[in-house]
Amino acid sequence: MDLLEYQAKELFNQVGIPVLPSQRIDRPTDLKGLRIPFPVVLKSQVYTGARGKVGGVRFVENTIDAIAAAQAIFHLPILGKYPKVLLAEAKYNADREFYLAVTLDNATRRPVLLGSQYGGVDVESHLDQMRQVVVDQTFSPFYARRLALMMGLQGKLISSVSAVIEKMYRLLVERDLDLVEINPLAVNVNEELMALDGKITVNDAALGRQPALTALVAAIPNPTLTYMPNCGVHLVELEGNIGVLCSGAGLTMSTLDLLHKAKGRPANFVDLGGDYRHCCPPNVLQERVKQGLDLITQTKGLKVIMVNMLGGATSCLQTAEAIAAFLKWQPANRTIPPLVVRLVGSEWAAAQSLLAAMEIPVYESMDEAIAQTIGLASTAVKVQPGQSKSSLMLASA
Amino acid sequence: MDLLEYQAKELFNQVGIPVLPSQRIDRPTDLKGLRIPFPVVLKSQVYTGARGKVGGVRFVENTIDAIAAAQAIFHLPILGKYPKVLLAEAKYNADREFYLAVTLDNATRRPVLLGSQYGGVDVESHLDQMRQVVVDQTFSPFYARRLALMMGLQGKLISSVSAVIEKMYRLLVERDLDLVEINPLAVNVNEELMALDGKITVNDAALGRQPALTALVAAIPNPTLTYMPNCGVHLVELEGNIGVLCSGAGLTMSTLDLLHKAKGRPANFVDLGGDYRHCCPPNVLQERVKQGLDLITQTKGLKVIMVNMLGGATSCLQTAEAIAAFLKWQPANRTIPPLVVRLVGSEWAAAQSLLAAMEIPVYESMDEAIAQTIGLASTAVKVQPGQSKSSLMLASA
Amino acid sequence: MSFAAESHVLVYGIAEPLGSLYVPKMVAYGTPIVAGVSPGYGGQVVAGIPVFDLVEQAIETVGSIDTVLILVPPYEVLDAALEAMAAEIGQLILIAEGVPPLDMVQILREAEATETLVVGPNSPGVIVPGEVLLGTHPAECYLPGSVGLISRSGTLTYEVALELTRAGIGQSIAVGLGGDRIVGSSFQQWLQILEEDDRTEAIVLIGEIGGESEEMAARYIAEAIDKPVIAYLAGYSLPKGQPMGHVGAVVTAKIAGLGVDVGTIDSKLTAFKQAKIPVADRPSKLPKLVQQALDKVRT
Amino acid sequence: MSFAAESHVLVYGIAEPLGSLYVPKMVAYGTPIVAGVSPGYGGQVVAGIPVFDLVEQAIETVGSIDTVLILVPPYEVLDAALEAMAAEIGQLILIAEGVPPLDMVQILREAEATETLVVGPNSPGVIVPGEVLLGTHPAECYLPGSVGLISRSGTLTYEVALELTRAGIGQSIAVGLGGDRIVGSSFQQWLQILEEDDRTEAIVLIGEIGGESEEMAARYIAEAIDKPVIAYLAGYSLPKGQPMGHVGAVVTAKIAGLGVDVGTIDSKLTAFKQAKIPVADRPSKLPKLVQQALDKVRT
């Protein structure tokens, strides 16, 4: 999960990475109480990049201009998202701009330090200048100096830049982060450093042991959370007319692929997870099936729902019972689209009998279930335009 | 350097080691504002053990008794020391008392976990029950469980005791401690744990990077500090009539030994340190010689001062000049006892000439300097009775 | 690598919920579980297996252990793995989803120093059909035979095994490497193990979008693997950047918005094509491709 | 162990105050210093020695390094030592006083894993009289010869060497192991090195109260050392428990007030007596005892 720039800079400040005096702006009138002297930069706090090019960053010289600019930025969508807060920050005269990052390298399975003398907007056009140091054993500051040298730094910049890298590394480890990035790290004419923009990606799986981070991010809903530490059931919305409920990421991907291949259009999906989630052991799967179906059916325009469940310690009958219970508890005025169910495991016949009584077909073959689903979805239903694609979540029972 | 019990318990509380509700008492009247319900234990906060046997720990049932008991404890010396503060603490019904410690093992050169089911006052009579686990690689909680099992614990005590050991270990590492000890760790009938007394020894050399600890201990002067992070000059007082100024711990010990062997009685000594102190490089040695002589000559009843300097990048002449400067700047009414100087190194002859002019003999041989010193000290001078043996310190220039 | 029926298995976390659920299934399958560890539960018996408080204590009583299956909650995996390696056990299988990647870095530093094989985490473990079940694989999907399965997924591995089993094609071994960014053993390690395994005649590699492990595997196959390999890839219809729990290279690709074409379905398909590895476009196509490969090998 | 004149030495912290003070003395003595490292000072020259920013950068330019002498301030020693070991250098000499003992634990874990010899910290280093000076030993105290000195002290080592030198007895090598509780190499390691050193005919062991390293050394000498060993012990007149900078076993002995008789002068003298090691009661007695031992060896 990504942090917003102002949250990242709070963490930078805590570990001693130099950041400019700044102030969080929740509404334009906050600028009347600004404690930073003008000129000031106002920055839209959104999770996407490239805000500068579309007007999400503005320089202002006085309170009147600042309030006007803030109003404009609050009403400026960036890749479809409106900011909930802005960051007001002092100006800095950068002579040069570096790029620094610390993250995990999948291939070596180690933390990796990244750096370039070509930071800021130049980083993509100078990818060949990006240097990398793998932290293969216990970190020590010499790894950071190694990167500084590879970046071509000399003299006192070696120590000052590697001190920033060291702090970024310690932040990564202490807070269980996936990424700590400073871009640009500004260097002024006196070779002093300043983190002008920063990005932090929290490791979602580790959030449960990082109460301070959890508190930090609780304020502002974040769409990038991929792993539910509390095993909540998570709906992903797409644009189509087929609801999908699956067990496990691999099977979910495969199911979506096969629907897509057969020209079906999934409207959304819920992945109930594999067999090895401690927070939601198999014995709560029935409850989770109900929660998943409840989320899926909140999307409008569904023509059919495909349930594809395999593995786990739950029997087919138990899954079927959960589906039956979900349908039984619906209010009379609510219309649920037809279901196609694919189950593998014990008590299959009993599951089939139970659901057959509710006119729900049960298959053992994934291909057959896909074919039936596509058949039911084939009468196209127009999806409500402007429908939000944001994620809905339900906490687990 | 040792922390007082209440300071140790503050650190315990910070890392989640269970301690009783308690309150620091600076004067008896503080007990009128006691926030802990009676009955309460009042404990003298001194750096020495065995305070219980001499009346330094008292149970009280009401405010009047508490104030009286506090007045008594404040006026009760324990091994010659009066407490600056008391600790008022809730009572606890211990069913059993364990002993736990984490420290560094000289032989394996690793942290070591120590534990026994026979804690409290029983620990010394059951030393054969003390169990030990060396943390040879990176710490992980299984080392703590290993100790818990070796102590003979079973069931949920394995996890709860090892959780306390783990916290003690993390405290040791995070705060650069030499020792973290809990004795007793009380276990009540419900197998709940409580650290009833605690001892923490700070590593003096690491204090310079532990600002929080430095602040914690600044309040109350502590005689156990062995290493001067700021390279202050440190006087150790003994009981005799010979002042000793030496360079390096080994040479100081040897000098004291030889004086002792020749029936001399050192009154005090200053060790100016070896050649490899970063905080006081050889080029400030002259200043330190003056500071050392100044401290030494504050002791009354000195008959002679022996200076024994060897090694270092300072020449004999530079040392001699420092001695000469010290003598020259004394107030006219101050009597300085005779000096015996032993020097090894360059410019020896020049040093001898300089000091000969001040009637100070200079030797190259340690034995000869010792003999001369003993000769001058042989007329016994009575040391002032009741003279404080506490350490004096001067911050380095 | 020795997951044979005569090897000795210890289940760490046997008294945890996942332990009580899966241990009876593993025992029933014939898995040679000789001991369990759950701190505080020493002296108890779970599914006929004696429970100890510490791995070294279990070894003292039951003798040497070849494999530790770790079923503890994710934040306890690091400690259990370090304890097992300190007891000089050479094979670890980590099941839990949600192990913080920096914990895995610590585990893998130690595993490399001690030459320990680590499978997982976020993994269904290993099954040798008809012999040994070390994890959550549903027994009914598998049939003893000669096809090795290596996968980043759990349920998708079951699905592929089921298709092969229904077609009468048995499996020699199936391993889920785990769906996380940082996992213990790689496609390459397991390709080598299966290349050397006498029972395995063909290998099915089950990949997915994200990361670059399929690309690296394809290069390795071209260089070092003589047995036939057939691949299946999941996730090609996902919107770009859609996180799927199996987070793969999402973070890496996000750095500085570097638009590097790694981890996409195209980059993987290209790699397999270059290595001349047939790719099934759905699980039900695998039996035919595998049978063709087996027929070729056997003639 | 190779501190010979043809070995290659790198001084870490060459631009620090201690570096600029001692490096010229070492160079003048003939020590084969081929490079210095001080981050930020790369490209400069100190006492004729080229300075680099990183150890691996120095090695690239000047070739392989046998020994790194570390002269940085105490809190920077850990990083410098890890950097040197990462560059696969096999001998480290740590001079600084005040290195936190937990930093030493980290250094020694790595040193044991990589079989690196560590001398110090809080140490005068090593001198091979007439050839190589690696530390702070004052050259004027030493004379080339055949007596090896192993000591926990700095100035006391100089004192002992001076007594021998004045008596015309030269030294093959002198090492200060360091006065801290946790130091890199032990009496035993150096006894073994000197036992194997062709130039050394007799060994002087300079101990002091506190710790139990003299006791362990005495046992080791009885078991494994054939060359004659003479001991000198300092600190016997100190009041019990008086901390001396060389803190020795003070902490250990304090635990629970355990009145264990370890580290006292009596325990050490008993150990030497049992190992039949003569003990001088003052430095000036050493020349006679050493000469007797040499005479015995040479006949």
PDB file of C-alpha atoms in Angstrom, chain C residues 124-195:
ATOM      1  CA  PRO C 124       0.458 -25.465  -0.605  1.00  0.00           C
ATOM      2  CA  GLY C 125       3.715 -27.360   0.064  1.00  0.00           C
ATOM      3  CA  VAL C 126       4.786 -30.580  -1.599  1.00  0.00           C
ATOM      4  CA  ILE C 127       2.954 -33.776  -2.511  1.00  0.00           C
ATOM      5  CA  VAL C 128       4.428 -37.041  -3.728  1.00  0.00           C
ATOM      6  CA  PRO C 129       1.170 -38.638  -4.912  1.00  0.00           C
ATOM      7  CA  GLY C 130       0.405 -41.930  -3.224  1.00  0.00           C
ATOM      8  CA  GLU C 131       3.214 -41.483  -0.722  1.00  0.00           C
ATOM      9  CA  VAL C 132       3.789 -38.223   1.057  1.00  0.00           C
ATOM     10  CA  LEU C 133       1.647 -35.130   1.627  1.00  0.00           C
ATOM     11  CA  LEU C 134       3.476 -32.125   3.071  1.00  0.00           C
ATOM     12  CA  GLY C 135       1.018 -29.284   3.004  1.00  0.00           C
ATOM     13  CA  THR C 136      -2.510 -28.534   1.885  1.00  0.00           C
ATOM     14  CA  HIS C 137      -2.768 -30.304  -1.482  1.00  0.00           C
ATOM     15  CA  PRO C 138      -6.177 -32.080  -1.681  1.00  0.00           C
ATOM     16  CA  ALA C 139      -5.345 -35.757  -2.091  1.00  0.00           C
ATOM     17  CA  GLU C 140      -8.287 -36.408  -4.448  1.00  0.00           C
ATOM     18  CA  CYS C 141      -6.741 -34.257  -7.194  1.00  0.00           C
ATOM     19  CA  TYR C 142      -3.593 -36.386  -7.477  1.00  0.00           C
ATOM     20  CA  LEU C 143      -2.594 -39.745  -8.968  1.00  0.00           C
ATOM     21  CA  PRO C 144       0.850 -41.377  -8.739  1.00  0.00           C
ATOM     22  CA  GLY C 145       2.750 -41.124 -11.995  1.00  0.00           C
ATOM     23  CA  SER C 146       5.628 -39.504 -13.794  1.00  0.00           C
ATOM     24  CA  VAL C 147       4.799 -35.817 -14.326  1.00  0.00           C
ATOM     25  CA  GLY C 148       6.360 -33.225 -12.031  1.00  0.00           C
ATOM     26  CA  LEU C 149       4.420 -30.018 -11.323  1.00  0.00           C
ATOM     27  CA  ILE C 150       6.094 -26.767 -10.281  1.00  0.00           C
ATOM     28  CA  SER C 151       3.827 -23.827  -9.571  1.00  0.00           C
ATOM     29  CA  ARG C 152       3.611 -20.399  -7.984  1.00  0.00           C
ATOM     30  CA  SER C 153      -0.003 -21.027  -7.045  1.00  0.00           C
ATOM     31  CA  GLY C 154      -1.963 -23.343  -4.745  1.00  0.00           C
ATOM     32  CA  THR C 155      -5.465 -23.857  -6.120  1.00  0.00           C
ATOM     33  CA  LEU C 156      -4.243 -23.673  -9.693  1.00  0.00           C
ATOM     34  CA  THR C 157      -1.817 -26.511  -9.000  1.00  0.00           C
ATOM     35  CA  TYR C 158      -4.726 -28.582  -7.724  1.00  0.00           C
ATOM     36  CA  GLU C 159      -6.682 -27.699 -10.863  1.00  0.00           C
ATOM     37  CA  VAL C 160      -3.853 -28.746 -13.182  1.00  0.00           C
ATOM     38  CA  ALA C 161      -3.258 -31.971 -11.237  1.00  0.00           C
ATOM     39  CA  LEU C 162      -6.973 -32.713 -11.429  1.00  0.00           C
ATOM     40  CA  GLU C 163      -7.011 -32.317 -15.209  1.00  0.00           C
ATOM     41  CA  LEU C 164      -4.039 -34.674 -15.542  1.00  0.00           C
ATOM     42  CA  THR C 165      -5.517 -37.167 -13.075  1.00  0.00           C
ATOM     43  CA  ARG C 166      -8.853 -37.216 -14.922  1.00  0.00           C
ATOM     44  CA  ALA C 167      -6.950 -37.921 -18.130  1.00  0.00           C
ATOM     45  CA  GLY C 168      -5.160 -40.797 -16.381  1.00  0.00           C
ATOM     46  CA  ILE C 169      -1.798 -39.012 -16.291  1.00  0.00           C
ATOM     47  CA  GLY C 170      -0.208 -39.406 -12.850  1.00  0.00           C
ATOM     48  CA  GLN C 171       2.241 -37.097 -11.102  1.00  0.00           C
ATOM     49  CA  SER C 172       5.643 -37.837  -9.600  1.00  0.00           C
ATOM     50  CA  ILE C 173       5.696 -34.789  -7.337  1.00  0.00           C
ATOM     51  CA  ALA C 174       3.977 -31.410  -7.151  1.00  0.00           C
ATOM     52  CA  VAL C 175       5.388 -28.347  -5.437  1.00  0.00           C
ATOM     53  CA  GLY C 176       3.913 -24.916  -4.878  1.00  0.00           C
ATOM     54  CA  LEU C 177       6.820 -22.489  -4.666  1.00  0.00           C
ATOM     55  CA  GLY C 178       4.592 -19.872  -3.066  1.00  0.00           C
ATOM     56  CA  GLY C 179       2.850 -16.809  -4.384  1.00  0.00           C
ATOM     57  CA  ASP C 180       4.921 -14.143  -2.650  1.00  0.00           C
ATOM     58  CA  ARG C 181       7.584 -11.826  -4.072  1.00  0.00           C
ATOM     59  CA  ILE C 182      10.279 -13.365  -1.925  1.00  0.00           C
ATOM     60  CA  VAL C 183      10.045 -17.134  -1.768  1.00  0.00           C
ATOM     61  CA  GLY C 184      12.522 -19.770  -0.679  1.00  0.00           C
ATOM     62  CA  SER C 185      13.170 -21.846  -3.760  1.00  0.00           C
ATOM     63  CA  SER C 186      12.897 -20.923  -7.385  1.00  0.00           C
ATOM     64  CA  PHE C 187      11.640 -22.566 -10.549  1.00  0.00           C
ATOM     65  CA  GLN C 188      15.286 -23.222 -11.426  1.00  0.00           C
ATOM     66  CA  GLN C 189      16.032 -25.086  -8.217  1.00  0.00           C
ATOM     67  CA  TRP C 190      13.009 -27.315  -8.676  1.00  0.00           C
ATOM     68  CA  LEU C 191      13.612 -27.817 -12.381  1.00  0.00           C
ATOM     69  CA  GLN C 192      17.023 -29.150 -11.438  1.00  0.00           C
ATOM     70  CA  ILE C 193      15.548 -31.385  -8.713  1.00  0.00           C
ATOM     71  CA  LEU C 194      13.012 -32.828 -11.166  1.00  0.00           C
ATOM     72  CA  GLU C 195      15.629 -33.172 -13.897  1.00  0.00           C
TER      73      GLU C 195
END
